[in-house]
Each structure stands twice: as structure tokens, then as C-alpha cells.
PDB file of C-alpha atoms in Angstrom:
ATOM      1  CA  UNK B 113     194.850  95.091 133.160  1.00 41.00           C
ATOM      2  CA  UNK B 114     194.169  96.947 129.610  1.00 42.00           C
ATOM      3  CA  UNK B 115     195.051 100.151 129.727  1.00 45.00           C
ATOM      4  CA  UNK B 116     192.581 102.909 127.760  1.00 47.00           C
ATOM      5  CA  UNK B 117     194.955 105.593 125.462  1.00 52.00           C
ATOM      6  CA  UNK B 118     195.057 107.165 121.882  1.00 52.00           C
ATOM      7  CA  UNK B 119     196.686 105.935 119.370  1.00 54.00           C
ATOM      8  CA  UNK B 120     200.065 107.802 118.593  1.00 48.00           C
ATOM      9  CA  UNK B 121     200.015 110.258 115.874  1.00 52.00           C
ATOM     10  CA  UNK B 122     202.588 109.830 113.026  1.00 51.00           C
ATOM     11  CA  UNK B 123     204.121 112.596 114.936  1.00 52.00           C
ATOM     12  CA  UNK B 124     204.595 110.385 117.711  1.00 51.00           C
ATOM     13  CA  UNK B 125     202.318 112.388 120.277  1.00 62.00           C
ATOM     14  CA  UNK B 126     199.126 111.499 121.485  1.00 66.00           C
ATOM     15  CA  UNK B 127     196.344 113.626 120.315  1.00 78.00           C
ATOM     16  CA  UNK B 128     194.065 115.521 122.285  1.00 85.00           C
ATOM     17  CA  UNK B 129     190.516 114.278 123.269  1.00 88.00           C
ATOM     18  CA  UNK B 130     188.008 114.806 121.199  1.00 91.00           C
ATOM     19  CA  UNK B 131     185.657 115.984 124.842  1.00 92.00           C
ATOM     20  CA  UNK B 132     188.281 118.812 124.647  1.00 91.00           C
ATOM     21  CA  UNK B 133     187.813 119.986 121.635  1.00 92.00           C
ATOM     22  CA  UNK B 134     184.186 120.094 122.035  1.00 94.00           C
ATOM     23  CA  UNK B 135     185.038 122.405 124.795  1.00 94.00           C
ATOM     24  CA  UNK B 136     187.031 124.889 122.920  1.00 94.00           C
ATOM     25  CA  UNK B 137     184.045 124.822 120.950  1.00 93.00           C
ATOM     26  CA  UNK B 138     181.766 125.647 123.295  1.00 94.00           C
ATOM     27  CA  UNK B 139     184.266 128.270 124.560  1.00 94.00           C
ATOM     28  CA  UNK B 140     185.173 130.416 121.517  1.00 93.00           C
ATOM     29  CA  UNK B 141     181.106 130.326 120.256  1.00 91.00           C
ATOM     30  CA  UNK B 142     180.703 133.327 120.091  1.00 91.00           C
ATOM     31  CA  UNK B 143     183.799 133.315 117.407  1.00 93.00           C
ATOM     32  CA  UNK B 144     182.363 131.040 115.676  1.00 91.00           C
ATOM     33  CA  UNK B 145     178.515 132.384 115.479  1.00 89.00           C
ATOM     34  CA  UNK B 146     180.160 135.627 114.446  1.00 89.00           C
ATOM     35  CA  UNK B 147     182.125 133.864 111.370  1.00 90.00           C
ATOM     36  CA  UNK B 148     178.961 131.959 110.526  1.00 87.00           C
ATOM     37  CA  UNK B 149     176.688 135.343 110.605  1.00 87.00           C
ATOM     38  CA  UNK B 150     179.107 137.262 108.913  1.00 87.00           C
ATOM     39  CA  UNK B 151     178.791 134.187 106.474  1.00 88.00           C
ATOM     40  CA  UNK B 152     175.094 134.917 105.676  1.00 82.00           C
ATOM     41  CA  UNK B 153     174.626 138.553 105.834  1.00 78.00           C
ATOM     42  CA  UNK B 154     170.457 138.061 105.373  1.00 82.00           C
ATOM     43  CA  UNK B 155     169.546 136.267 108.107  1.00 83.00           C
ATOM     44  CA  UNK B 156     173.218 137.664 110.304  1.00 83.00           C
ATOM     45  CA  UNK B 157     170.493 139.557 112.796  1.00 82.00           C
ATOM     46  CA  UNK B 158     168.637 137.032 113.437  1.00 84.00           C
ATOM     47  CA  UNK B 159     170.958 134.080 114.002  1.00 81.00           C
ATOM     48  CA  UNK B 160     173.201 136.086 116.789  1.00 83.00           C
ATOM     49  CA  UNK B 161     169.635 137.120 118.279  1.00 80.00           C
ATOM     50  CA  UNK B 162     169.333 133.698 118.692  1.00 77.00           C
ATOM     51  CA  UNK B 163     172.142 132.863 121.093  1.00 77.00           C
ATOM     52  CA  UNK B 164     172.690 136.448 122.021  1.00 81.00           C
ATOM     53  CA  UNK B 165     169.411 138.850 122.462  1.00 77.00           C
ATOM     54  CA  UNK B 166     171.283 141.678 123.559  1.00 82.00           C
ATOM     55  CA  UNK B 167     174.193 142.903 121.401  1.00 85.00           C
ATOM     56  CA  UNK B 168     176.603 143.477 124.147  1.00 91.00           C
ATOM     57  CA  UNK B 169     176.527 139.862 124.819  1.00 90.00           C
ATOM     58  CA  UNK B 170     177.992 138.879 121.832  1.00 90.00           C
ATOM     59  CA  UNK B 171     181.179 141.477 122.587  1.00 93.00           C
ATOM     60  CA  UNK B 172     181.525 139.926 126.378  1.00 94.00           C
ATOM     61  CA  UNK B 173     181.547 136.186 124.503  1.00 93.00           C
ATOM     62  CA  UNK B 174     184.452 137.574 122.376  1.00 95.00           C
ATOM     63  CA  UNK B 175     186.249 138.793 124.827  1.00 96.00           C
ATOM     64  CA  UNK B 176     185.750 135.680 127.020  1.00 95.00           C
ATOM     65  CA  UNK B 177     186.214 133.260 124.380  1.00 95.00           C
ATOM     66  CA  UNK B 178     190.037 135.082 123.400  1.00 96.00           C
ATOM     67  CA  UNK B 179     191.970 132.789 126.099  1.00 96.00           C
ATOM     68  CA  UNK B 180     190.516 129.639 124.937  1.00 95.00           C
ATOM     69  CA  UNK B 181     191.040 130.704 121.735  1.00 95.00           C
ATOM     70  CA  UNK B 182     194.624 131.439 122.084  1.00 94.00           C
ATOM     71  CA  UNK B 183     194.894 128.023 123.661  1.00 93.00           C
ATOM     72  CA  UNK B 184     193.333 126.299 120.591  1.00 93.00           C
ATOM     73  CA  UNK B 185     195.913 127.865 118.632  1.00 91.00           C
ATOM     74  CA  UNK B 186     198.641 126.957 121.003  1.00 90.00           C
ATOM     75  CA  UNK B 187     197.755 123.613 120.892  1.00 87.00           C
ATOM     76  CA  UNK B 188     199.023 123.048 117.043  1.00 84.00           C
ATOM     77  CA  UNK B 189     202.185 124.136 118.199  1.00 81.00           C
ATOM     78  CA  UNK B 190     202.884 122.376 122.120  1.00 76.00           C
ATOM     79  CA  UNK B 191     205.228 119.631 120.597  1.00 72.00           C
ATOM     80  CA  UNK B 192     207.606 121.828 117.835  1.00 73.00           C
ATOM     81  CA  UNK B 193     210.644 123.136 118.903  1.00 70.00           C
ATOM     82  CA  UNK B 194     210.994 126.632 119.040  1.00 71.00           C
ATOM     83  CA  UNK B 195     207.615 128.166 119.791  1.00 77.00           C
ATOM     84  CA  UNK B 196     208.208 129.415 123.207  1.00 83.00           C
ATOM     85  CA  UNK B 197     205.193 131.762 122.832  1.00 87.00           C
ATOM     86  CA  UNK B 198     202.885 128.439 121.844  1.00 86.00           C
ATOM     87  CA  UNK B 199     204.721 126.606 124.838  1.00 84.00           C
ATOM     88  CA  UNK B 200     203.881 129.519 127.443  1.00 87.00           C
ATOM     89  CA  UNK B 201     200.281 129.625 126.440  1.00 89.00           C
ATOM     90  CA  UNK B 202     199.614 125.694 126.404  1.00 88.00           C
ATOM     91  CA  UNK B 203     201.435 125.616 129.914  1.00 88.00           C
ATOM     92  CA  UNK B 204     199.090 128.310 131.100  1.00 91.00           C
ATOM     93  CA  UNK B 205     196.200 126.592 129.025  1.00 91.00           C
ATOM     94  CA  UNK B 206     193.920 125.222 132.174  1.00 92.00           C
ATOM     95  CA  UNK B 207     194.088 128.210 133.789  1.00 94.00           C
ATOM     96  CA  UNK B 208     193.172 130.418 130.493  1.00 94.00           C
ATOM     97  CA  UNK B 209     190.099 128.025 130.014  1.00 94.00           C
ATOM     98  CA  UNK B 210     188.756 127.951 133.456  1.00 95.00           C
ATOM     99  CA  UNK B 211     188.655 131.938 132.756  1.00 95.00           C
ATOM    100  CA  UNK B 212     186.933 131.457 129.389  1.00 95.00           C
ATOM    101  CA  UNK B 213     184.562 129.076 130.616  1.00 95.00           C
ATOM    102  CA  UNK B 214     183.876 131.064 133.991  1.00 96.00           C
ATOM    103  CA  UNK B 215     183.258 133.851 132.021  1.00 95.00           C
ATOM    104  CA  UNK B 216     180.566 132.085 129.581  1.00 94.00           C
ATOM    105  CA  UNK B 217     178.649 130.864 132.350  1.00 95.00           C
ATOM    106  CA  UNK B 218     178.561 134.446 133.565  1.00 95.00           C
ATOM    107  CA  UNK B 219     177.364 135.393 130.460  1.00 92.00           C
ATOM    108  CA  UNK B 220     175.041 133.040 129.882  1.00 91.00           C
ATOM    109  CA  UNK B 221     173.021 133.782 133.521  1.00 92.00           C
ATOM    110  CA  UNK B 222     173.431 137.486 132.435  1.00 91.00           C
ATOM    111  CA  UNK B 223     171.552 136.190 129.525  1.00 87.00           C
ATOM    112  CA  UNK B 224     168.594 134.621 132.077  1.00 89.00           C
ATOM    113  CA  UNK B 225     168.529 137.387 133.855  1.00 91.00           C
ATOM    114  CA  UNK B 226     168.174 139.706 131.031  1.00 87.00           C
ATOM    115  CA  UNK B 227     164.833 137.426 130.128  1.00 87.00           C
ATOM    116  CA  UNK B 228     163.738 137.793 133.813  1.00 89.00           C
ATOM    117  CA  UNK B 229     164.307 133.655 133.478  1.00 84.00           C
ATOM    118  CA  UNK B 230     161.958 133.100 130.766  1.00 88.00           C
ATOM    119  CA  UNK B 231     162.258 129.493 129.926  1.00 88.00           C
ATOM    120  CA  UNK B 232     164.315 128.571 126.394  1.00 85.00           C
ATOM    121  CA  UNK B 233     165.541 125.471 125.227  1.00 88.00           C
ATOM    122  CA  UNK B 234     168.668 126.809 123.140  1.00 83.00           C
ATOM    123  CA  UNK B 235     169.871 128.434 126.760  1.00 85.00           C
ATOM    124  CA  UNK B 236     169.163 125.732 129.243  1.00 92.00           C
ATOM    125  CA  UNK B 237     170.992 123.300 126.681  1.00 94.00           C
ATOM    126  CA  UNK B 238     173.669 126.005 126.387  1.00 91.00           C
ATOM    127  CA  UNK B 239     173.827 126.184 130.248  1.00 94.00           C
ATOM    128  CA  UNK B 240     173.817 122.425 130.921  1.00 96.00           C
ATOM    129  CA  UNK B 241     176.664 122.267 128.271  1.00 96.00           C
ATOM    130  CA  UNK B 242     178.341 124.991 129.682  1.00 96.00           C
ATOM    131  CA  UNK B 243     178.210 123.439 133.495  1.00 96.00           C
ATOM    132  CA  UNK B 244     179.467 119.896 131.936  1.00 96.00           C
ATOM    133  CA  UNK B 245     182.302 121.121 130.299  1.00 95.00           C
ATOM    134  CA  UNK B 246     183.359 123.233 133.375  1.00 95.00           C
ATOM    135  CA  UNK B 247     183.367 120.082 135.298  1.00 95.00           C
ATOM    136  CA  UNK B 248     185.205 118.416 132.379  1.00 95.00           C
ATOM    137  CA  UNK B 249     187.547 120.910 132.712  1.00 93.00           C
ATOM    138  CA  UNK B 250     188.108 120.461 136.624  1.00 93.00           C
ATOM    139  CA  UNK B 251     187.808 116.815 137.429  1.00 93.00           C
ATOM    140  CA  UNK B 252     189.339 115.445 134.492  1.00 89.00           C
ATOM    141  CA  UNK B 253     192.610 114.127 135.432  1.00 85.00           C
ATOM    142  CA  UNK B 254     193.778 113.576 131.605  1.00 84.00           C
ATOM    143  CA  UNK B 255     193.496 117.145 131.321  1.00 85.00           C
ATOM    144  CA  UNK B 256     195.459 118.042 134.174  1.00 82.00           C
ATOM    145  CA  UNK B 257     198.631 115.838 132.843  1.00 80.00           C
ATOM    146  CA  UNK B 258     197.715 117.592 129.307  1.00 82.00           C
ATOM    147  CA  UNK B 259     199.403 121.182 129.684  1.00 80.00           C
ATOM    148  CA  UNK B 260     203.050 120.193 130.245  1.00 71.00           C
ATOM    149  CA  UNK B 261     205.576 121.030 127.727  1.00 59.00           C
ATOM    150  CA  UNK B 262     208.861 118.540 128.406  1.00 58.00           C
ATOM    151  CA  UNK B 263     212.102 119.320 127.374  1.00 54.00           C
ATOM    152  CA  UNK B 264     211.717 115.984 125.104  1.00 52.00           C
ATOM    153  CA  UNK B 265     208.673 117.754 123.406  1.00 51.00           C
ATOM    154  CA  UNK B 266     209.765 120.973 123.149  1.00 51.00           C
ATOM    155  CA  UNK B 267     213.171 120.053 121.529  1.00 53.00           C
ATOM    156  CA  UNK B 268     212.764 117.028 119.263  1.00 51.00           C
ATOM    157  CA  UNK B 269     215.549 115.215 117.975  1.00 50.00           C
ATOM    158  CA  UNK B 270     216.219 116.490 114.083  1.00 47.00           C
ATOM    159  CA  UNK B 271     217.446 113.966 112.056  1.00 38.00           C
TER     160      UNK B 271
END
């Protein structure tokens, strides 16, 4: 039977998913639509109006998308040696992005409800992206096998 992986990196790890990373994405938006308005002063209004009609929104997005972020970061350094900061956060990393995606989806039906459920396409794609990437998140078993730092990885043979 043919088995389905990733090519090895030159490191010699396998790299993460590229669904994953779309996550994170999804996650830390609000970090991301802040860089990118902050970008274009001119129009910096109306883009975060866009995604996020109330202002407070945007500040409950940042602090929701911090663990994932963290995680993101973490995840350059889960196979060098001594990180143990970057090795504590990636082995807490599920748990840190269930919170950060938990708390999008809260703010996203705050969002709704602050429009008394007026219908928009940006936020129902926004929602249905945020439910499939929460179910990403807890039925994928690749990602479940993902957050573990071994003593092989952690401390790599120097030559």
C-alpha cells in the first residue's frame, strides 16, 4: 500500500502542511489586516471597516490571534536544539490554537450580532472558513502527532 507523506526537508524534518498554515493565517488576521492597513494609511479606515465594523473588534482579534501567533513563531524553531521556550510553546501549540480559533469564532458571531445578522458575503465566507479550520484543527490526526518535541529533535547530533 503507498503511503501519502512530505518530502523531507534538507533539514531532514518533514514540513508542516500547507492546510496548517492557512490556519495560522486565518488565526492571526487580524495581525495581518493591521500590517496591511498600517501599509496604506489612505484607505487604513476603510479596509479594517471591512472585516471589523466596530473598532473593538479588531483589539479582541489581536488579542485572540497572540497564541497562534506565538505558535507560528515556535514552529521555526521545534527541531533546533536549545530553544526550550520554542519547544514549550510548540508542545502546547494545539491547545494555544483551539483558544485562538475559539476565540475568532466568538468574535466573528459578535460581529453578526453587532449587524443584527445582516447578511455579508466577506463574514459568512469568514465564518465558514473559520468553522473548517476549527474542525481541521480537531479531527485531523496529522496534527495531533504534529506538536511533539523528541529528544532526537530537540538535540540533534552536531557534527
Amino acid at each position: 500500500m503507498r503511503q501519502w507523506h512530505s518530502p523531507l526537508t534538507p533539514m531532514g524534518d518533514h514540513p508542516l502542511p500547507v492546510p496548517w498554515w492557512l490556519c495560522l493565517l486565518l488565526w492571526c488576521r487580524g495581525y495581518w489586516l493591521l500590517s496591511l492597513a498600517l501599509a496604506s494609511r489612505s484607505q487604513s479606515a476603510e479596509l479594517l471597516g471591512l472585516v471589523y465594523p466596530d473598532p473593538v473588534q479588531l483589539y479582541w482579534a489581536l488579542g485572540w490571534g497572540t497564541p497562534a501567533l506565538l505558535v507560528w513563531l515556535a514552529s521555526a524553531y521545534r527541531q533546533r536544539a536549545p530553544h526550550p521556550l520554542a519547544h514549550a510553546l510548540w508542545r502546547r501549540g494545539r491547545p494555544l490554537c483551539l483558544i485562538s480559533a475559539l476565540g475568532e469564532l466568538a468574535n466573528l458571531l459578535y460581529g453578526v450580532y453587532l449587524s443584527d445578522g445582516a447578511f455579508s458575503w466577506p463574514v459568512a465566507l469568514l465564518l465558514l472558513a473559520q468553522l473548517a479550520s476549527l474542525g481541521y484543527l480537531l479531527k485531523s490526526r496529522r496534527l495531533k502527532g504534529l506538536f511533539v518535541v523528541t529528544a532526537a529533535e530537540a538535540n540533534p547530533i552536531r557534527h
